[in-house]
Coordinates of N, CA, C and O in Angstrom, one line a residue:
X4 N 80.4 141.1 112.8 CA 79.5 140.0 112.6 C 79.4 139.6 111.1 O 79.8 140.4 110.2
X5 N 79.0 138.5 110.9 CA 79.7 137.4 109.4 C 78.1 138.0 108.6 O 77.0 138.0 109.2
X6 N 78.3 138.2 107.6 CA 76.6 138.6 107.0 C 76.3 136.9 106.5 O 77.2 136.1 106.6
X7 N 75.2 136.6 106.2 CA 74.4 136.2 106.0 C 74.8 135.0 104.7 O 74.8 133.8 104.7
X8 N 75.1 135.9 103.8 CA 76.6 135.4 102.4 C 77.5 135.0 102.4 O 77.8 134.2 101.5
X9 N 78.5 135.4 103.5 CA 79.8 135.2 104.1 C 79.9 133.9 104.8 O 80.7 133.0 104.6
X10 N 78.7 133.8 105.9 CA 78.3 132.8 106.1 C 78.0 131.4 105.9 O 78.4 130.5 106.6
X11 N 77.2 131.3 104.8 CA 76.6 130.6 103.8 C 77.8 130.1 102.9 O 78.0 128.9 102.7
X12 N 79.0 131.2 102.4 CA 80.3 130.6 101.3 C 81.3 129.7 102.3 O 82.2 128.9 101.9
X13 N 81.1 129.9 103.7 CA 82.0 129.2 104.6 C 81.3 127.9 105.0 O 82.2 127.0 105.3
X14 N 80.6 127.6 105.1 CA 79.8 126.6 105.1 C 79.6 125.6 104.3 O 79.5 124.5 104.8
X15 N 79.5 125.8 103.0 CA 79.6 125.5 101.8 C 80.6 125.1 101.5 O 80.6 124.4 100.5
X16 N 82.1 125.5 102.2 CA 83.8 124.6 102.1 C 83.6 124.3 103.1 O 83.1 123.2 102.9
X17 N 83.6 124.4 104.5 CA 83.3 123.2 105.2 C 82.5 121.8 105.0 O 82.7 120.8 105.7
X18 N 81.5 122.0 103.7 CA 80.9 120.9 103.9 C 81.8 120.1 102.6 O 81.7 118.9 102.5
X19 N 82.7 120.7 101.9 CA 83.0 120.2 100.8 C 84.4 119.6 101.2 O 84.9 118.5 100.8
X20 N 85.0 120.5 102.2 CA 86.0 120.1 103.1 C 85.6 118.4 104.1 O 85.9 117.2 103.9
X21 N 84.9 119.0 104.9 CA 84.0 117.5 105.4 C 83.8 116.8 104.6 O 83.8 115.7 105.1
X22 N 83.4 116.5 103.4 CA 83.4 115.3 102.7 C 84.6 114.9 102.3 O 84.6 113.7 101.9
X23 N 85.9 115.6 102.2 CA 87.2 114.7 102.0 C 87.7 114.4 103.0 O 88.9 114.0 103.3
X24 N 87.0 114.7 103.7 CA 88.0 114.1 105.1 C 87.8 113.4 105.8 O 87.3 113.5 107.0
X25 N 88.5 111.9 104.8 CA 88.5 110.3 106.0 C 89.5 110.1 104.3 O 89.2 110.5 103.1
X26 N 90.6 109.3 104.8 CA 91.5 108.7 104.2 C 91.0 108.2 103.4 O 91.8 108.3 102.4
X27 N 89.8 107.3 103.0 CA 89.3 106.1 101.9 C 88.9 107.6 101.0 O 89.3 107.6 99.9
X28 N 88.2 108.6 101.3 CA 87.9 109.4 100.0 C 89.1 109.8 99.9 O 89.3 109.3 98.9
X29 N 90.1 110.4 100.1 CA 91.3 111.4 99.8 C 91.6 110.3 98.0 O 91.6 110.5 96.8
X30 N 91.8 108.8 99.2 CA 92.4 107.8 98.4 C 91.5 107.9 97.0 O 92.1 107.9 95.9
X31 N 89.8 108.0 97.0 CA 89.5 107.6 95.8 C 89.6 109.5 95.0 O 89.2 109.6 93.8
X32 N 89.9 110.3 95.5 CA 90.1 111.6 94.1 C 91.3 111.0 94.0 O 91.4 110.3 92.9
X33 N 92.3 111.0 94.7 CA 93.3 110.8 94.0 C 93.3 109.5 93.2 O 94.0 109.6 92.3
X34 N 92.9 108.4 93.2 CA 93.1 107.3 92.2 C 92.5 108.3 90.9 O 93.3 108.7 90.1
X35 N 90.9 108.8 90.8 CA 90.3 109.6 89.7 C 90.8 110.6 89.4 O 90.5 111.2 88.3
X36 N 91.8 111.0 90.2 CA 92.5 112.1 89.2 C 93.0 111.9 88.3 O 92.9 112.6 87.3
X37 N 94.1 110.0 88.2 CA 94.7 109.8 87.0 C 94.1 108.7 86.4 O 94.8 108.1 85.5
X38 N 93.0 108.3 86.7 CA 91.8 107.6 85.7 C 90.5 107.5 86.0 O 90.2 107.6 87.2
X39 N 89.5 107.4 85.0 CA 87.9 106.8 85.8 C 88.1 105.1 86.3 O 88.8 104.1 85.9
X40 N 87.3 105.4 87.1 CA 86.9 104.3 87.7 C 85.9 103.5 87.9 O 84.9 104.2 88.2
X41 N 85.5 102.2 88.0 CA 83.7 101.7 88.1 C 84.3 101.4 89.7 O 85.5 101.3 90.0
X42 N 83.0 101.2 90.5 CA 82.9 100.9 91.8 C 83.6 99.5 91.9 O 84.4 99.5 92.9
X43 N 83.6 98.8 91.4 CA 84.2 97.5 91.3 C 85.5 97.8 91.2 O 86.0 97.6 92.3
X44 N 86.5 98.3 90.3 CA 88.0 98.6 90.5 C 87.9 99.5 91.9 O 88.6 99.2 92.9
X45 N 87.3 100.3 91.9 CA 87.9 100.9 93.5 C 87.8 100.1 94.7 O 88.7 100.2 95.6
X46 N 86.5 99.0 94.8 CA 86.0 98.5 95.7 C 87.5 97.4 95.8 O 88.0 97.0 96.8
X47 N 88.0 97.1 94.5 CA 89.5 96.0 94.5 C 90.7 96.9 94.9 O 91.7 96.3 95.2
X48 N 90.8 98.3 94.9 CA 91.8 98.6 95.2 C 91.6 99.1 96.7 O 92.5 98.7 97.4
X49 N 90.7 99.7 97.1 CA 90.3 100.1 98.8 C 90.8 98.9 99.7 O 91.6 99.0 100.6
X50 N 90.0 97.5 99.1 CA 89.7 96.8 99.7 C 88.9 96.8 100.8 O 89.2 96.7 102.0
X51 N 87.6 96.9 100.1 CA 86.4 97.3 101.4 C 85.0 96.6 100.6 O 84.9 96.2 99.4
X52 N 84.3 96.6 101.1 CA 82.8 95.7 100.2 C 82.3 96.9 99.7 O 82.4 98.0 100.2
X53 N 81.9 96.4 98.7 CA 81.0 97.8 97.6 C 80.1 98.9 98.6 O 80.4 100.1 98.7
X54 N 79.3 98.3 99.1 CA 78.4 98.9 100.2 C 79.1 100.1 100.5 O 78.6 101.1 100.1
X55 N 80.2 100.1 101.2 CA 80.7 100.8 102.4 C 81.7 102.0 101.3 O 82.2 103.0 101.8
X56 N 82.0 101.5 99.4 CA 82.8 102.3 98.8 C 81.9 103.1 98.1 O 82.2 104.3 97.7
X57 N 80.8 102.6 97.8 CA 79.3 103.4 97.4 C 79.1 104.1 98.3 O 78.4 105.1 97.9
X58 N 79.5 104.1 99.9 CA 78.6 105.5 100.5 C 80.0 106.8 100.5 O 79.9 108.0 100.7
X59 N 81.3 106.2 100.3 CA 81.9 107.2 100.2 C 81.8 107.9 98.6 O 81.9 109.2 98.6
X60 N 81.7 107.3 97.6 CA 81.7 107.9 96.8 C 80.0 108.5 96.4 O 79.7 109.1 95.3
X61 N 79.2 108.3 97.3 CA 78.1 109.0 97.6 C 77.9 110.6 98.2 O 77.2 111.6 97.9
X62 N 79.1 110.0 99.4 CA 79.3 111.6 99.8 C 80.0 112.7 98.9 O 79.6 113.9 98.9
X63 N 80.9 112.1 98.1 CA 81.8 113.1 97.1 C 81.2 113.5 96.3 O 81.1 114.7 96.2
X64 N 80.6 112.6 95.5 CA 79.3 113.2 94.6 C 78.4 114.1 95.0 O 77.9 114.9 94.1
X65 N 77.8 114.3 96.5 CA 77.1 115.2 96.8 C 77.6 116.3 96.7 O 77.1 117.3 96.2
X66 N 79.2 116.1 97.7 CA 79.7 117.4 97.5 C 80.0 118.4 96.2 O 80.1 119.6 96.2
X67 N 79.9 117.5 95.1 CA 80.2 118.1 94.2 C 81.8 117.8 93.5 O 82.4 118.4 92.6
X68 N 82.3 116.9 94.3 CA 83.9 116.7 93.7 C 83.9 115.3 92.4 O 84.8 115.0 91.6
X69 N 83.0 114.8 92.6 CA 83.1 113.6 91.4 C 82.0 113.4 90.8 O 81.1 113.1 91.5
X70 N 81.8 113.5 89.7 CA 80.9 112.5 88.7 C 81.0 111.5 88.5 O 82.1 111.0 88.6
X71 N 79.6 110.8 88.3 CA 79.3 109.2 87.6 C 78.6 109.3 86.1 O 78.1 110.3 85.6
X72 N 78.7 108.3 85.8 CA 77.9 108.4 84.7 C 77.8 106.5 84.4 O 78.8 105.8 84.5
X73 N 76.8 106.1 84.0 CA 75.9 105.0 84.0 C 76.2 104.2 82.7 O 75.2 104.4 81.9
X74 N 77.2 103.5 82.2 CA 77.6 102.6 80.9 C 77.3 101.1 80.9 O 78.1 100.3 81.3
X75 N 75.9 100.6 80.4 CA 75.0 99.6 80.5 C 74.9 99.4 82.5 O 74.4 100.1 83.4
X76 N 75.6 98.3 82.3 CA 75.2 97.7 84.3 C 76.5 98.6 85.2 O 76.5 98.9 86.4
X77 N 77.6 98.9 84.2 CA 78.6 99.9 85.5 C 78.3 100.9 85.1 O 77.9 101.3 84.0
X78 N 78.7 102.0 87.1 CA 78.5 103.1 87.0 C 80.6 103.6 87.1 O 81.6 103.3 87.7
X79 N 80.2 104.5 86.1 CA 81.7 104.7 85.9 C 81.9 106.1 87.0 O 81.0 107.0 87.0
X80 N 83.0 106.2 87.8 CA 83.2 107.9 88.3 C 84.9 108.6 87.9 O 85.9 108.0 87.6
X81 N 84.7 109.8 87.9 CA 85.7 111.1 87.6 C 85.8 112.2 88.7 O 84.9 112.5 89.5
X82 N 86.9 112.6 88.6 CA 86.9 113.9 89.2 C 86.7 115.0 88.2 O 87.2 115.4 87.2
X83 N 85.2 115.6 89.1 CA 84.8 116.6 88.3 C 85.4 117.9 88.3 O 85.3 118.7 87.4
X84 N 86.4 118.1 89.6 CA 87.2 119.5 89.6 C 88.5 119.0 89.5 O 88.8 118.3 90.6
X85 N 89.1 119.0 89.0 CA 90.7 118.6 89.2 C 91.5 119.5 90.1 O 92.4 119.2 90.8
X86 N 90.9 120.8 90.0 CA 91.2 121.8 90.8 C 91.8 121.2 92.9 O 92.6 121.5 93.7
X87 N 90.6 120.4 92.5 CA 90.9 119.7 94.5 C 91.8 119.4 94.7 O 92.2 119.3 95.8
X88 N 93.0 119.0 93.5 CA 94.4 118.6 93.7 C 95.2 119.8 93.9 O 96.4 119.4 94.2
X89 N 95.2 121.3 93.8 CA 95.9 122.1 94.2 C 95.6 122.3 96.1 O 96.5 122.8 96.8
X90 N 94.5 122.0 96.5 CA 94.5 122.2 97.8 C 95.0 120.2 98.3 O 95.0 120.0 99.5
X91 N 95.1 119.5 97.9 CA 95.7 118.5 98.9 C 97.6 118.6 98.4 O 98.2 117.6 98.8
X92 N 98.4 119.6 97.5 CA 99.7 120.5 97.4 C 99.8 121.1 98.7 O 100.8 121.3 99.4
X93 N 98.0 121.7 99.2 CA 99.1 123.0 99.9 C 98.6 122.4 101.4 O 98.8 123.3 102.4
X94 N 98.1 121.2 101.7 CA 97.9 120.2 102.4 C 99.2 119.7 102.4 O 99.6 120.1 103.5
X95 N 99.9 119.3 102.0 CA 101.3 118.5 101.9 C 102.2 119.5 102.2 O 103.2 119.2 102.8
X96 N 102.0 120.8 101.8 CA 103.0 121.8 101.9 C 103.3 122.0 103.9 O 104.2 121.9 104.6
X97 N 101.6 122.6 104.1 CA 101.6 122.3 105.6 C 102.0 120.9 106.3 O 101.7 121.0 107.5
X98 N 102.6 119.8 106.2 CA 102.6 119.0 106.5 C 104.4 118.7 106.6 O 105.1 117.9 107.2
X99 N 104.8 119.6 105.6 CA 106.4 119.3 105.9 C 106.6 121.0 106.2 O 107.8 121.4 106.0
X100 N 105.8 121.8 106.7 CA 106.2 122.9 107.3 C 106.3 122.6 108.9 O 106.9 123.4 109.7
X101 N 105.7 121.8 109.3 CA 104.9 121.1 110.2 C 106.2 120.3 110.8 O 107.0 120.7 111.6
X102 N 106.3 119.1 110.2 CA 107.6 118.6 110.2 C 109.0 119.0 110.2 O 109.8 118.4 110.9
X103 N 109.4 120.2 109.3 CA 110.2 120.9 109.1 C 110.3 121.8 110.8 O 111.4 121.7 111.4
X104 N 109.5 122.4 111.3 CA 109.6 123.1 112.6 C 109.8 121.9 113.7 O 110.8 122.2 114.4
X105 N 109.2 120.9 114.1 CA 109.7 120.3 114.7 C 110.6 119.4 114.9 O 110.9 119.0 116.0
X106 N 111.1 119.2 113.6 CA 112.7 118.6 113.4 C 113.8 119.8 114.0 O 114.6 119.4 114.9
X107 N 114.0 121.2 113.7 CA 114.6 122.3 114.3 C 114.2 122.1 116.0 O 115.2 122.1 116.7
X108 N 113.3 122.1 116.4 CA 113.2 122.3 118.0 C 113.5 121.0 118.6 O 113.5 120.8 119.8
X109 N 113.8 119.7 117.2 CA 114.5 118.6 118.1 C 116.0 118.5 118.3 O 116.7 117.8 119.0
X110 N 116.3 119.7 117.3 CA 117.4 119.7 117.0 C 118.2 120.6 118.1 O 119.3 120.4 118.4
X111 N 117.6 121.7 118.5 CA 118.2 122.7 119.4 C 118.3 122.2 121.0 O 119.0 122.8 121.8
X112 N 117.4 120.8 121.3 CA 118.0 120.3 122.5 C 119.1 119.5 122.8 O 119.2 119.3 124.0

């Protein structure tokens, strides 16, 4: 049985996990990996109304994967871990391992 700690650290990447997982956030770390951004450039590059790009970058910030910070009337955001970019590598890695086995068992018929 899982103690009490064990528990709690698994929970705690599930929720951090659950917050990148819907395609519009993946999209905004990765734009912030290779620049900051104000809600206004992301809201032009998603193409989605502010509203609905403020609550995703609501969730990330909770999680803990992006900072804002407040420059007169824009709020500017970053990726605060850059680290999150070695797990969507081994996201990609599974994904042509993935591919990779099913191309062979299309191939053996």
């Amino acid at each position: 049985m899982m103690d009490k700690k064990t528990q709690t650290l698994f929970e705690e990447r599930a929720r951090i996990i659950k917050a990148m997982a819907h395609p519009t956030r993946l999209f905004i770390v990765d734009r912030l990996s290779r620049q900051e951004h104000c809600v206004c450039e992301l809201t032009r590059l998603i193409g989605a109304d502010t509203s609905t790009v403020s609550k995703h970058l609501s969730i990330l910030k909770n999680a803990g994967i992006i900072a804002d910070e407040k420059r007169g009337l824009q709020v500017w955001y970053n990726l605060r871990v850059p680290c999150v970019l070695k797990f969507f590598s081994c996201v990609e890695s599974v994904i042509k391992s993935t591919a990779s086995n099913q191309i062979r068992l299309l191939e053996k018929k």
